[in-house]
Amino acid sequence: MARHRDEVPEEEDQEMEEELVTLQFDEPLSWRAGRPIATGELLRRLEKLSKELVDMDQETVDKESLNGVAKELASHNLLAHREAGVKAFAAACLVDILKLCAPEAPFTPKQLKEIFSLFVNTILPALWDPTNAYNTQHKYVLTSLAEVKSILLINDVSNAEELLLQLFSSFFDGISGSSKATSGEQVAKDVEFHMTDILVTLVEESPSLPPAVLDVIMAQFLRAAPPGGHKEKADSNGKQTTLLPKEEPEAYIMAKTVCNSCPEKMARYVGQYFSEVIMDVSGNGGHTNGHKDDDDSDDEDAAATGPSESDFKELRKAHQLLRELWRAAPAVLPNVIPQVDAELSADNVQLRLLATETLGDMISGIGAAGPPPSPVLDPAAYPPLKLNDETPDHPATSILTTPISPLSFAQTHSQAFHNFVGRKNDKSPLIRAAWTTAAGYIISTSAGNIGLSREDESVFVNGLRDKLNDNDEKVRLAAVKAIETFSFRDIVTKLAAIGGVNKEGSVLFTLTDRCRDKRPSVRVEAMALLGKLWAVGSGELAAGQEAVISALSGIPSRIFNTFYANDLELNVLLERVVFECLVPLSFPPPPKAKASKPTNGNSQSQSAPDLSYDQDRIRAERILLLVKDLDSNAKRAFNALQARQPQFSKVLENLVRQCDAFNGGNPEGNEDRIKQNLKKTIQYLCQFLPDPVKVEADLHNFANWHDRRCYQLIKFAVSAESDFKTMHRAVKEFVKRVQGSPKPHMLDTLLPLLYRSAYIMFNKSHLSAYMDCSKSDKDGLGAAAQEITTEISQNNPDLFKTHVGQLCKDLVDGAPSSDQTNETVMVEALKACSSYSKRYPKELPDDRKFVQALMSYALNGQPAKAAKYAVNVMMARKDDKSMVSATDLLQRVMKDWSYDSPHFLTKLAAVSQLELVASKVTADANDEIIDMVLENVLLKVRTDAKDSDPEWVADSELDEECQIKCWALKLVVNRLRGTQDLEEVKELAKPVFKLLRTLLKQQGELCKVKDTPKHHKARLRLLAGQLFLKLCTSKHFEELFSPTDFNQLAFLTQDQSAMVRRLFIEKLQKYLVQNKLRPRFYTMIFLTAFEPDISFKNQIETWIRSRARFYRDAKQNVMESTMGRLISLLAHHPDYGTEVDDLIDHARYLLYYISNIVAETNFGVIFKYAERVKQTRDGIDPSKSENLYVVSDLAQSILRKWQDKKNWSFQAYSGKVGLPIGLYTALPSHNVAQEIAEKQYLPEGLDEQLDDLLRSMDKKKKRKSVDERAEGQPIQKKVRTAAPKAAAKVKTPKAPKPPSKKSSKAAKAPKPKKVAASSSSAADSADRRRSGRSRKNSSYIERDSSEDDEDMLEGVAEWDYYDEEGKMIEDDDSSELSEPEEEAEPASEEDNAEAPGGSQEDSELSDIEEDEEEAPPSSPPKTNGRKGKAAASPPTSKTKSLVSRPAAKTSATKGKSPAASKAKAKPAPKTRAPSTRTTRSRKVVETQDEDSDSE
């Protein structure tokens, strides 16, 4: 019904007067004082009146007849009657009067006020109780006020503001609490509808809205906030939402309807509302919008003069309201957004932060309730998530936390959106972090589920990537946490759209870089997130889903490559991520019982386990998938972690024994010995974990706790006999017991030790699944299964005990014959048996059938290395029967010992191995064997050489002739290695050394009448170099290795073939890490200064720095003494020349050494080695003595300049240094020595060139910083270290130089493309632990220490490391790898019994100082780093603050240097040498024949 009627024309009005209906009700409703109408009677009259009024029509009623009733109805007696019914009927009659008399009300202003007071205060609030007896009248009043819109008359009363406030408050509060009414009955929806209609009418038709009423409307939107008021986003993310309703509150909906129904008016009101709040608060500091008058004042000043905390509290509340308004009614905010946009440019940091957070949430559609809960990434879930699966709702999901953006913010407020995007480069890290968090939500929610344009999404994705590289840890952490808000599908489809983990520059690639972040908080979050992502996606990875493979398959490699950072804390994190995220101990969960059908009428179903659910198989396949996804470096790290597990299990068992003997502090027996043994064991373990002080305290607390059940649980966990379930239950119970102990913090130390010691990855429960996969190649996991099987056979042969029988049976069944080849998988099985036979030779079958199968492999196996493994297994027992088998094998081979005979390659490999392990068997046939090998194989060329021949051919493509030549060369060397008589060895060594020497000198050419193909020559010279190294691992061969041969071999590091260089250097590194070569071989590494493969060179540099730190921690001057040998090597380099340009090249070699080795602490001793050279003559060629002096002066000059550059104080080394006699001889007289010492051998002009060289390195470093910024990548120099600027590293420019013509045979291949001698500062040990990989640039550019600290990247991990079996495992001096292999458990009585073996091994590989012309008493490198303690490096070394003082020689009066003084106290650690070397001495002989596997 219309509220306003159009005026009827006068003539028409006259016609209708006759038809007007007059009110018939004539009973009194008022009374005189003291004579009231009875309530019942009054109710009857009012009801009668109400019924009559209801039937009247506004157009036909006689309004004059209503005046009397209207006056009586408006009387105070009725309006204030104590009976609710009277008031209810009176109100119903009143609304009818208002309806009939509209538009004019027949009431005085006072009466009108009382009437609306009745409506607002009594009638309408009574609607919240639907059970009220007069609810019908109450609803009638509400309906009439809404439909007739007579509610607008409220604006005419005197206290309209109060009534309006009461009305709005009553409606909002009432509708919110109606569901909680005492009656429990819900208010009808029509009541809610009419109330909303009344509010909309008042807002739309009223000339103005009181501020207090607007406050009430706005307050309804804050009902979406979590209980307890505003919470920070971090707190509400997934936690507070559990308290939120699942639907929007009724009052919230009512307020939303009001705003959306009157957008224009509400926009004006809301604009004024926020203007007052924002301007009042931001203007409190005297600066509009927080802008400061003084542009030079800093942020702290702004904070001091800006709004107070109470003001900010109001402002935060207003911004919280803004978030919800954007979700509910964005049309009311056009005047507010510009004000928030202005805050983005405020000088006050808190204002900018608030504006950034608010706009970010508005774009994302996040309201006052906070962001949606992060999706759950459960790595232990099975079956794993599929990409197309719907993301399951989070338990805490609420409509209030569901991102909703009714409008596209980017389109409706483009300027504010653009300004918000610009905040990603704000100078304040707080704001950059807030922007990063917002960007994550914007992408993950698709801007509140309304969608983003491709351009905008790309901006935010790239911004998120850039923030992962921000120089502030808070921003990087925010970026990682932002990615955690993405669902699995969003990560694959949105973040990985531009590239996955393996694509440089992508978000996920950058995220993996954070695994090596300097800050623990960042790397923990990043690595755990990546581990969960891979685990969740493992199902799709196994299924071959291309998008998931592209996005996530590289995650395991990047995680395991952190192993090479040599950071103890990072290693602990790596293990936690592996065992809690990648392959959690709880994966897969126990099978869910299936309900079986009821039988025999029994309605109760019984549960039975699913027999097809094989937990061991599922877990084994997850591990195989993990290994399959690893690259070569990560695989070596993975194998290293597993290889050390048996060692750690012994250590932990030893700890348990010591704790048990300690008896909680009351030992029985020899108390001092027991306490000392426990202390040694604990100190030993301290070196493998960060914070040794805490580790020691935790382990002592564990010993004092003396919980015998925990001891038993540890034994279960580290026992090879425990299946996976037993081990897992033991670990769970152990964790629970420790957490309930008096000192639960012990778990921080005990759990990492348990992870390292328990049979988790390689468990006997999984072995059968591994072996089945290796045969069936299920899902392409066969290769990974073979690798794991081999690793287990070598490092955990105990696990094979229950399966070796099946393995041997498979070998017999798959044995080849003369006309049938074996399967490739059999080679790995043979290799596994070969490794197992070394440890348990008696446990392999020796029946005729098995021996014949081995014979078949030795004669017909493919590839040829199958014959090698077969011979090893055959000879494992070393008894008469095995000798008979070897003789039989040799006879069969020699029956048709010709090049063209069938399977000649296999026969050659078999004979080669027989020469090594059964030299007595081959003794009589050696002449015939060697004659064939030399005359018909090595000295003949059957394949024509072509100009088009490649430089290098992969192993899989290598032709048979080249393979035969390689095995022939191995045979010649194996004959020498297998000979037992030392005198005979010396005679046989001469021709063998000559053969290898010729191959090196002639670049792999042996034939005099025909050219050998290039790829054959590359293989032969590489093999010659590797065999030289292998021979030099034995003392009696190393003594025959002359300095000339040494130099010739060293030049192989500069071979023209990149693969020859790489494989030779990796083999050299392997033997050096294993301490199989004497330290003089470190000299060869420094010829890689011109290595053109930048990534490989970076790896080498990192390896050098790591080894330098290793020896420095061991208090041994091994790398320092290399300076003397390096000078000799450079003096005899074929590119040596006295021209300035030639010497600048040599300066690059020396800079390469200096930048990686020299620190302030060892500067004096290295300088002394350089000086000492001028006191000798050349021992190789006396005529080249002057070359030595030139290089010596060059080294001294560079060292002085380096000292000046670093601002180091010079302390002269007071001890004596000796030089190797083979390289140097004494001078004839003192006069000659004096003359040489006084003469300056460097040509004029060189000094300026050296200065330019150092300056050019600095310029290139600066250029790199600019280049990185230009490419949109933040500079890698993220976090500044404590070292001063003077400690920044130098880098050399790439100076192209044509190859030298002095020696075509040993010329450096890289010369045409020489690169800078790059390095990172060796000033403090922390820097040397960092990666040396550079990004984006194709050329290598030096980093300084802060860059190394920040940029720990995968490039570190691209060389081979090996375990004690000769297998590739370990990085340089990683304590976790080296120590368990080279050091037995401390305080273990069993180890001490084998001390003589260790001592002998140590003496065979003593340092170069044994050859020196004078043995300096204070020189520490006597033991060559073979003490067990040397194998472990501390977690971090304290950064050394470099003193800025001018370089000056300090006289000896200052006392001995720290190195010299510490050398005096050196003998103590030698007591560890026997026990540490015993484990190696037992295995060196066993494994040396396996060392060529990789060849």
PDB file of C-alpha atoms in Angstrom, residues 61 110 173 208 512 515 529 780 930 1407 1432 1463:
ATOM      1  CA  VAL A  61     -12.376   6.242   5.145  1.00  0.00           C
ATOM      2  CA  LYS A 110       4.465  14.951  21.760  1.00  0.00           C
ATOM      3  CA  ASP A 173      21.042  -7.105  18.368  1.00  0.00           C
ATOM      4  CA  SER A 208      20.445  12.308   6.904  1.00  0.00           C
ATOM      5  CA  THR A 512      64.578 -24.395  -3.240  1.00  0.00           C
ATOM      6  CA  CYS A 515      66.880 -24.495   1.663  1.00  0.00           C
ATOM      7  CA  LEU A 529      57.311 -27.110   2.656  1.00  0.00           C
ATOM      8  CA  GLY A 780      60.311 -47.518 -14.133  1.00  0.00           C
ATOM      9  CA  ILE A 930     100.796 -59.649 -21.786  1.00  0.00           C
ATOM     10  CA  ASP A1407     103.018 -36.109   4.786  1.00  0.00           C
ATOM     11  CA  ALA A1432      85.081 -34.094  11.520  1.00  0.00           C
ATOM     12  CA  ALA A1463     101.950 -27.593  17.018  1.00  0.00           C
TER      13      ALA A1463
END
